[in-house]
PDB file of C-alpha atoms in Angstrom:
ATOM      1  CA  UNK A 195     -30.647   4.735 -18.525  1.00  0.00           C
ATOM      2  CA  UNK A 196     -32.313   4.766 -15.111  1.00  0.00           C
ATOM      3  CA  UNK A 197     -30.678   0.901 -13.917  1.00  0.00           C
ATOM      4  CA  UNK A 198     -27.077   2.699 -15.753  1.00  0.00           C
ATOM      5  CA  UNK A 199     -28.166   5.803 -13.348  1.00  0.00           C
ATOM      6  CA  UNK A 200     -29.033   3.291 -10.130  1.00  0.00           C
ATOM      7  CA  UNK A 201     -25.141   1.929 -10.924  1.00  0.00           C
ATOM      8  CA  UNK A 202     -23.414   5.147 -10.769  1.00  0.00           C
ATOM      9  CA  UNK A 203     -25.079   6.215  -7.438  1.00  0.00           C
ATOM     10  CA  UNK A 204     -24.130   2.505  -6.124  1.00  0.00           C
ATOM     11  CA  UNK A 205     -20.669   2.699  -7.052  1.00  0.00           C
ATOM     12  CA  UNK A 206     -20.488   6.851  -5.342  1.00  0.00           C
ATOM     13  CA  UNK A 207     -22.279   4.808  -2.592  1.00  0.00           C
ATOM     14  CA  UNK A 208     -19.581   2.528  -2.122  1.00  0.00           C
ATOM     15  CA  UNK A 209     -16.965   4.664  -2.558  1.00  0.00           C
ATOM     16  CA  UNK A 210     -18.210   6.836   0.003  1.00  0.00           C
ATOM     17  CA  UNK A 211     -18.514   4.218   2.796  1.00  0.00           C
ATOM     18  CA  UNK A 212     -14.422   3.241   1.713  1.00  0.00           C
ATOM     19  CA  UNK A 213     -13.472   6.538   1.904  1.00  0.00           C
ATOM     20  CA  UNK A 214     -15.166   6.482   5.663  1.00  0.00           C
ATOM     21  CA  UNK A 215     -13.304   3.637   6.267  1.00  0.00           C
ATOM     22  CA  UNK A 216     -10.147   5.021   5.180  1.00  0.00           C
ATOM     23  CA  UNK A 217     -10.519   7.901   7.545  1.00  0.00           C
ATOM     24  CA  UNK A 218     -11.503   6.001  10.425  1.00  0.00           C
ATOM     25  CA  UNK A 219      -8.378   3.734   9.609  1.00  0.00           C
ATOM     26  CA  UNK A 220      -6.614   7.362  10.291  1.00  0.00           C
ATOM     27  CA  UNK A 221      -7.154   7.485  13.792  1.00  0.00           C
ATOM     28  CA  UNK A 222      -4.130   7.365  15.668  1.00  0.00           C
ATOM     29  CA  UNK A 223      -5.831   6.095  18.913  1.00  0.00           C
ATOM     30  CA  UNK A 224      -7.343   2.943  16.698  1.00  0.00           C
ATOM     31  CA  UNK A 225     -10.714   3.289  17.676  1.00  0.00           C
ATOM     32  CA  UNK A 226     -13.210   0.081  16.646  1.00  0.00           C
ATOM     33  CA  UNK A 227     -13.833  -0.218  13.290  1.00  0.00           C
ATOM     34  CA  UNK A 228     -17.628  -1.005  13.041  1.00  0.00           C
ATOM     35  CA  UNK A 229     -20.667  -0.569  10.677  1.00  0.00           C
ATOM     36  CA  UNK A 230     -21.998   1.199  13.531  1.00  0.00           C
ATOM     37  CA  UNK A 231     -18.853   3.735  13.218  1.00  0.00           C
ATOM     38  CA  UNK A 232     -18.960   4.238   9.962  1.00  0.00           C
ATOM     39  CA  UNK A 233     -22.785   4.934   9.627  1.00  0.00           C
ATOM     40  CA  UNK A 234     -22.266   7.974  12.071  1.00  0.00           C
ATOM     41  CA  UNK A 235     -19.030   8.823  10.291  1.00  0.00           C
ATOM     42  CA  UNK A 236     -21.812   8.738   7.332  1.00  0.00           C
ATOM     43  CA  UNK A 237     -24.898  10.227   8.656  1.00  0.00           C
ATOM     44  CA  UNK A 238     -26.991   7.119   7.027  1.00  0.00           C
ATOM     45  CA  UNK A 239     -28.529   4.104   8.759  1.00  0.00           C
ATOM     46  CA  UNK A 240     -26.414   0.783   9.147  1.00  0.00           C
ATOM     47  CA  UNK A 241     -28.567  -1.055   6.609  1.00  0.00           C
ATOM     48  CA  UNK A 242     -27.501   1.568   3.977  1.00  0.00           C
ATOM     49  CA  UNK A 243     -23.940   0.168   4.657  1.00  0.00           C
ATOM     50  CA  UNK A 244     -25.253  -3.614   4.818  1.00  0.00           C
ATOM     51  CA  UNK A 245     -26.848  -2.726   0.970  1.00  0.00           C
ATOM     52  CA  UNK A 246     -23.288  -1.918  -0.601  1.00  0.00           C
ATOM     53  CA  UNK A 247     -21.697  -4.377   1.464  1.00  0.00           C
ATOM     54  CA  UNK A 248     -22.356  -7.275   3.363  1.00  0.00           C
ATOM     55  CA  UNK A 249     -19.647  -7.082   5.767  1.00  0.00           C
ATOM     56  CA  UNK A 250     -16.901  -5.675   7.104  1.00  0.00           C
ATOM     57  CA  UNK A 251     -14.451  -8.194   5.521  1.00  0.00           C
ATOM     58  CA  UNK A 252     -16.336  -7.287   1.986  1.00  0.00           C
ATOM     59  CA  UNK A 253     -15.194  -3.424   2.401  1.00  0.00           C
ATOM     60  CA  UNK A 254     -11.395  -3.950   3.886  1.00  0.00           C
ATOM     61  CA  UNK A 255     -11.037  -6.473   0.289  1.00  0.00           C
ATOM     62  CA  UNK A 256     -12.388  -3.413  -1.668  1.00  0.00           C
ATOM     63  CA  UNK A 257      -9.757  -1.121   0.260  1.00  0.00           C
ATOM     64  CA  UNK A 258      -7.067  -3.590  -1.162  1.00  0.00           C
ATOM     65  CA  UNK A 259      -7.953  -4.038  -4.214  1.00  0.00           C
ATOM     66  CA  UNK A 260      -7.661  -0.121  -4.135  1.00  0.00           C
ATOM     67  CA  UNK A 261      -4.514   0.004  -3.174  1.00  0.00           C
ATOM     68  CA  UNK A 262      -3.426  -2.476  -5.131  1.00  0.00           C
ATOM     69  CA  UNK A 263      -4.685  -0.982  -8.416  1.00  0.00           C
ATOM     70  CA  UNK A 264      -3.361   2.257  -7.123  1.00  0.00           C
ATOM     71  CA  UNK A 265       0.424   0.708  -6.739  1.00  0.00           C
ATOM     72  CA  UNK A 266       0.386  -1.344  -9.977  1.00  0.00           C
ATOM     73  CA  UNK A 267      -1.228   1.476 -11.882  1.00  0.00           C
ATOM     74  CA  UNK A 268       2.340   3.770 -10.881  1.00  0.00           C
ATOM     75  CA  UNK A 269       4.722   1.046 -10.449  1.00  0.00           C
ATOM     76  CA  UNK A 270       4.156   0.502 -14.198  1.00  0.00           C
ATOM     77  CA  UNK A 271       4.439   3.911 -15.114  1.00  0.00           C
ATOM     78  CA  UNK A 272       8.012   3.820 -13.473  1.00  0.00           C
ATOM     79  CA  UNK A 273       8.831   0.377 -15.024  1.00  0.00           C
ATOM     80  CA  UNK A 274       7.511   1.841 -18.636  1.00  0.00           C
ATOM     81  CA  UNK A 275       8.785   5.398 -18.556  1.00  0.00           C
ATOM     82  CA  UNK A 276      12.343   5.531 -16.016  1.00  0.00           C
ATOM     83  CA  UNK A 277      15.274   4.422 -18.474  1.00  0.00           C
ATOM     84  CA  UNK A 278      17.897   4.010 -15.939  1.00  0.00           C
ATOM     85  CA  UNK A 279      17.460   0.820 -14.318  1.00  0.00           C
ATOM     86  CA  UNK A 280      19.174   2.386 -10.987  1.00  0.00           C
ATOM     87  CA  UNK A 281      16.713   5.184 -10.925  1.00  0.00           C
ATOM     88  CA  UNK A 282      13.391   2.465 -11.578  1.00  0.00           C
ATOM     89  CA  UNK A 283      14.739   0.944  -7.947  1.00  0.00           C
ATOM     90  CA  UNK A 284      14.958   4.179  -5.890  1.00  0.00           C
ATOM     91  CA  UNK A 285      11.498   5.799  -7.422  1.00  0.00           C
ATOM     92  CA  UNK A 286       9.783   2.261  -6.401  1.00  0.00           C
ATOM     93  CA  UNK A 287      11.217   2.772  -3.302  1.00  0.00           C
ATOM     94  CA  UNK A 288      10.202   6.485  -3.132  1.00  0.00           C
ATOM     95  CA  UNK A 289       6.830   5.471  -4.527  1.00  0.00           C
ATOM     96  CA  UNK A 290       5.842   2.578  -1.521  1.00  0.00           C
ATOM     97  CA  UNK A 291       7.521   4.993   1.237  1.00  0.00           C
ATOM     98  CA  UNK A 292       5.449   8.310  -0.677  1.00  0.00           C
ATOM     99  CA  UNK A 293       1.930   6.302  -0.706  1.00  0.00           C
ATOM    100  CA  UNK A 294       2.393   4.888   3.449  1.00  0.00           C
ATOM    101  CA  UNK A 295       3.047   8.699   4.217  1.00  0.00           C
ATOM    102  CA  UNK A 296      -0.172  10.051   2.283  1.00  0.00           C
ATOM    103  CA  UNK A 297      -2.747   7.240   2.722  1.00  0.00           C
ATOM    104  CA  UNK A 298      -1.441   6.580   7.178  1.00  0.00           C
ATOM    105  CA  UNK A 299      -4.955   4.570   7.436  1.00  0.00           C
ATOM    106  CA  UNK A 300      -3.671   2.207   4.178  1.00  0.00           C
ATOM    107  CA  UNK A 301      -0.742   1.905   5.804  1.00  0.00           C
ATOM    108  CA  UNK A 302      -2.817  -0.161   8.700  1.00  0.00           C
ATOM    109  CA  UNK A 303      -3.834  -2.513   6.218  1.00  0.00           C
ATOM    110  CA  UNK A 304      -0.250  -3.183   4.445  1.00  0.00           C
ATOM    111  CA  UNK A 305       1.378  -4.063   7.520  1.00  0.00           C
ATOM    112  CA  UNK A 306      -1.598  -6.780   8.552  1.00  0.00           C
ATOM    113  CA  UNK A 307      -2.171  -4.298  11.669  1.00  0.00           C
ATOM    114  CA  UNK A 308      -5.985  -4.040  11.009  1.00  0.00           C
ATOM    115  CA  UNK A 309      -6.566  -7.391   9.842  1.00  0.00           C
ATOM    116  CA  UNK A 310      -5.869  -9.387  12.799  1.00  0.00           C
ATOM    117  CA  UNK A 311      -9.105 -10.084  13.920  1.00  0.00           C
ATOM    118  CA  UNK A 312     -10.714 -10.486  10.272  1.00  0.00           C
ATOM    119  CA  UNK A 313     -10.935 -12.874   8.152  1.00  0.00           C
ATOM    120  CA  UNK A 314      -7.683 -15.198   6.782  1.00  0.00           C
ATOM    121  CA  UNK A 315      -8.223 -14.235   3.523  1.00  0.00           C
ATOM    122  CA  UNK A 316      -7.659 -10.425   3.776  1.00  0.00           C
ATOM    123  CA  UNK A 317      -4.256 -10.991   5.247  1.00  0.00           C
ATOM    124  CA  UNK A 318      -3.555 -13.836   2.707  1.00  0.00           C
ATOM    125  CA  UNK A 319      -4.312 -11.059   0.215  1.00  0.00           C
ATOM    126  CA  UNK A 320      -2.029  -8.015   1.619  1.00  0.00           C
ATOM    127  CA  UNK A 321       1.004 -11.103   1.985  1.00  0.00           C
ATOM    128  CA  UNK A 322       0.672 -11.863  -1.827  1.00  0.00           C
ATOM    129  CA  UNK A 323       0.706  -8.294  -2.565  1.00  0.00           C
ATOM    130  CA  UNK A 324       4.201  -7.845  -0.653  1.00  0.00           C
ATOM    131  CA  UNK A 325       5.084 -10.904  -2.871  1.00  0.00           C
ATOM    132  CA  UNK A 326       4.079  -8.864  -5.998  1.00  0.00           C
ATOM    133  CA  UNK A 327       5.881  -5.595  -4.763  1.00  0.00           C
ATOM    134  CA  UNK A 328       9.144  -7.787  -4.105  1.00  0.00           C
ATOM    135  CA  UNK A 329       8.900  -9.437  -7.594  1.00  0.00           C
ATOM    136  CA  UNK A 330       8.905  -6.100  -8.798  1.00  0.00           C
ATOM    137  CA  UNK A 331      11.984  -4.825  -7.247  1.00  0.00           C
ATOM    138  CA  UNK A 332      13.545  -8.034  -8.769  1.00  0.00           C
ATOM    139  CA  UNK A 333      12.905  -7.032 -12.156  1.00  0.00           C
ATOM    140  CA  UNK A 334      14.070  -3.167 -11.543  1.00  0.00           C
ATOM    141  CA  UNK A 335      17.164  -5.267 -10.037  1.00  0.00           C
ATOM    142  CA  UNK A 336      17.861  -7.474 -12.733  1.00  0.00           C
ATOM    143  CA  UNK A 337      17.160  -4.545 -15.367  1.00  0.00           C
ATOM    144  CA  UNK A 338      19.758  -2.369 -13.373  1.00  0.00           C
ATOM    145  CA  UNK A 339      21.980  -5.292 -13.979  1.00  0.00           C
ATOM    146  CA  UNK A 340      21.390  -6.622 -17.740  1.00  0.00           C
ATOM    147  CA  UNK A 341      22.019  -2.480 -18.553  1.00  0.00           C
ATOM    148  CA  UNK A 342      25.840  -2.845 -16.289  1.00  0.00           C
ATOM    149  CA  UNK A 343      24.086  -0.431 -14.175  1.00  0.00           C
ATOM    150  CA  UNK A 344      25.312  -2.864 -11.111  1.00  0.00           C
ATOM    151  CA  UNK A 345      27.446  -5.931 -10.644  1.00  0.00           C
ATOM    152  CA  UNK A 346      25.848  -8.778 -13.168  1.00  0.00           C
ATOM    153  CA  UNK A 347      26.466 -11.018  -9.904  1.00  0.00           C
ATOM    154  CA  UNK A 348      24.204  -9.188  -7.415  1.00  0.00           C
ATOM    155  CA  UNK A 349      21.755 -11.901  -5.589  1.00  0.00           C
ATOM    156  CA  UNK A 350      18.760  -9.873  -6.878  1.00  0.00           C
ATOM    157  CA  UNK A 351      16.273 -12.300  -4.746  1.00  0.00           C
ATOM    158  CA  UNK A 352      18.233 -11.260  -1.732  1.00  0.00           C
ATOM    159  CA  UNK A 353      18.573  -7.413  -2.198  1.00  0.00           C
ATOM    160  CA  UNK A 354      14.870  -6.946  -3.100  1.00  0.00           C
ATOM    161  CA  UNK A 355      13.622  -8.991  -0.322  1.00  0.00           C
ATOM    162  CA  UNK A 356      16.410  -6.739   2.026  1.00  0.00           C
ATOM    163  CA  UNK A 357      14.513  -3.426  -0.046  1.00  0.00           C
ATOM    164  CA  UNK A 358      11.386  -4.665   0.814  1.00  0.00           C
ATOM    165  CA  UNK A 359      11.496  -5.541   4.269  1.00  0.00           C
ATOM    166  CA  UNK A 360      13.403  -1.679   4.584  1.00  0.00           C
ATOM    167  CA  UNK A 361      10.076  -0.203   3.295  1.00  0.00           C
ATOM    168  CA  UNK A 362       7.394  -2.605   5.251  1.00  0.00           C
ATOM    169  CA  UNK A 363       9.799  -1.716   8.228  1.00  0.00           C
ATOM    170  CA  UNK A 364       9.294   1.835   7.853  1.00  0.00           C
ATOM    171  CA  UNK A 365       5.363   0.979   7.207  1.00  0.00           C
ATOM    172  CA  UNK A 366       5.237  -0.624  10.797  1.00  0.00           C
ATOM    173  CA  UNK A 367       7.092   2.111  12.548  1.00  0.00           C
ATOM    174  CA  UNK A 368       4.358   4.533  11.109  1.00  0.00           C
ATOM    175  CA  UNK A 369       1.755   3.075  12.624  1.00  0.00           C
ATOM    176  CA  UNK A 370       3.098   1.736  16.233  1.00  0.00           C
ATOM    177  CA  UNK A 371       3.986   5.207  16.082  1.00  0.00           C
ATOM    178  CA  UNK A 372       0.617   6.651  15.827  1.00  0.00           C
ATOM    179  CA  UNK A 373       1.309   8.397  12.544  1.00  0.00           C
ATOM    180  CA  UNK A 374       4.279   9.995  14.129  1.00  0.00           C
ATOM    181  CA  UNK A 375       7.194   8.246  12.629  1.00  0.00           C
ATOM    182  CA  UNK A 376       7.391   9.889   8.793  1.00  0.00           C
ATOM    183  CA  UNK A 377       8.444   7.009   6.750  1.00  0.00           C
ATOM    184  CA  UNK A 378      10.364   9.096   4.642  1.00  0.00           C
ATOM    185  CA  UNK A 379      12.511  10.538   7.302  1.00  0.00           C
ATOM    186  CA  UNK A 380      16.398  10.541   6.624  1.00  0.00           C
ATOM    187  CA  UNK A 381      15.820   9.049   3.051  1.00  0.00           C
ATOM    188  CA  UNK A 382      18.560  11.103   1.928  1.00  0.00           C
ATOM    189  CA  UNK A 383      20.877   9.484   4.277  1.00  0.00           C
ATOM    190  CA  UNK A 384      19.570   6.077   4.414  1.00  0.00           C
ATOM    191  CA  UNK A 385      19.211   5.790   0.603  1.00  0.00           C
ATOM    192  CA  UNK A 386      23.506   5.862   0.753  1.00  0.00           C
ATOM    193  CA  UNK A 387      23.416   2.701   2.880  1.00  0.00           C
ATOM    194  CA  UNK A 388      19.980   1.349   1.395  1.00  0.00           C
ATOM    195  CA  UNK A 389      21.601   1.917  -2.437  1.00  0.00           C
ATOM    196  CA  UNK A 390      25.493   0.866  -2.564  1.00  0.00           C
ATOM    197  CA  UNK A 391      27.400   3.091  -4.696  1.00  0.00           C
ATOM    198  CA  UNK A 392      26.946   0.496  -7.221  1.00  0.00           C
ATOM    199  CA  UNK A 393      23.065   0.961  -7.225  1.00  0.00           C
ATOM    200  CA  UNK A 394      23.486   5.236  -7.359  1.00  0.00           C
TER     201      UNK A 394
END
């Protein structure tokens, strides 16, 4: 019971320091992400930090993986639970653009912005989760199309990777923006020349 105990108040532990992270991430002004800035964002000692983690790279992974499960875990539910194949696209879309404007520090790390300077592997991870999100778009595209939803000829490789690259756009522009730039602004409008009539 006690090591079960000694797990639990690891796991708060680290979840703590990630959701320090996360806020410091939130910053418009990007101030240095450090151990150091996180253990006074804390209150506890550096080595507290170094216990859960042994670097920095260690707790931007867990942030992904985060996000990732996070996605997947509501992507699916739309994939599982939307019948029209035309609505699965546009409440992907809604979903990606919906999760940038809540979570602005996550944001950072989906468009590579705070990775630059870390290691290889972190950006290596947040490219083959792009790759993931665009695979899924193909299947809502090719669904949309096996139901006549849209034209059985539609290049879906070329209209999710043009979906995809309209929501890591609006990604980007929230953050060189300082937060500023809602990515859901004019969704109404843009959705018309983002979804052809034959996708609405």
């Amino acid at each position: 019971m006690e090591h079960s105990s000694a797990s639990v108040k690891s796991s708060e532990k680290r979840d703590q320091i990630l959701q320090a992270l996360a806020v410091l991430l939130e910053h418009p002004q990007r101030i240095k992400i450090t151990t150091a800035a996180l253990a006074v964002q804390l209150g506890v000692s550096q080595s507290s930090i170094y216990r859960c983690f042994s670097n920095k790279s260690q707790m931007f992974e867990a942030l992904i993986e985060f996000i990732e499960k996070t996605l997947f875990v509501l992507i699916n539910k739309i994939l599982q639970e939307e019948h029209s194949g035309t609505k699965k696209i546009e409440n992907l879309l809604l979903l990606l653009l919906g999760f940038s404007q809540k979570n602005p520090g996550m944001t950072r790390i989906l468009v590579n912005d705070v990775l630059i300077n870390e290691n290889e592997h972190l950006q290596l991870r947040v490219n083959q989760l792009h790759d993931r999100l665009e695979a899924t778009l193909k299947q809502a595209l090719r669904f949309a199309a096996s139901e006549g939803q849209i034209n059985r000829n539609v290049d879906v490789t070329a209209r999710a990777n043009l979906l995809l690259c309209f929501v890591i756009g609006r990604w980007y522009q929230f953050v060189k923006s300082e937060f500023e730039r809602d990515p859901l602004t004019d969704w109404e409008v843009q959705r018309l020349t983002l979804l052809p009539s034959e996708l609405l």
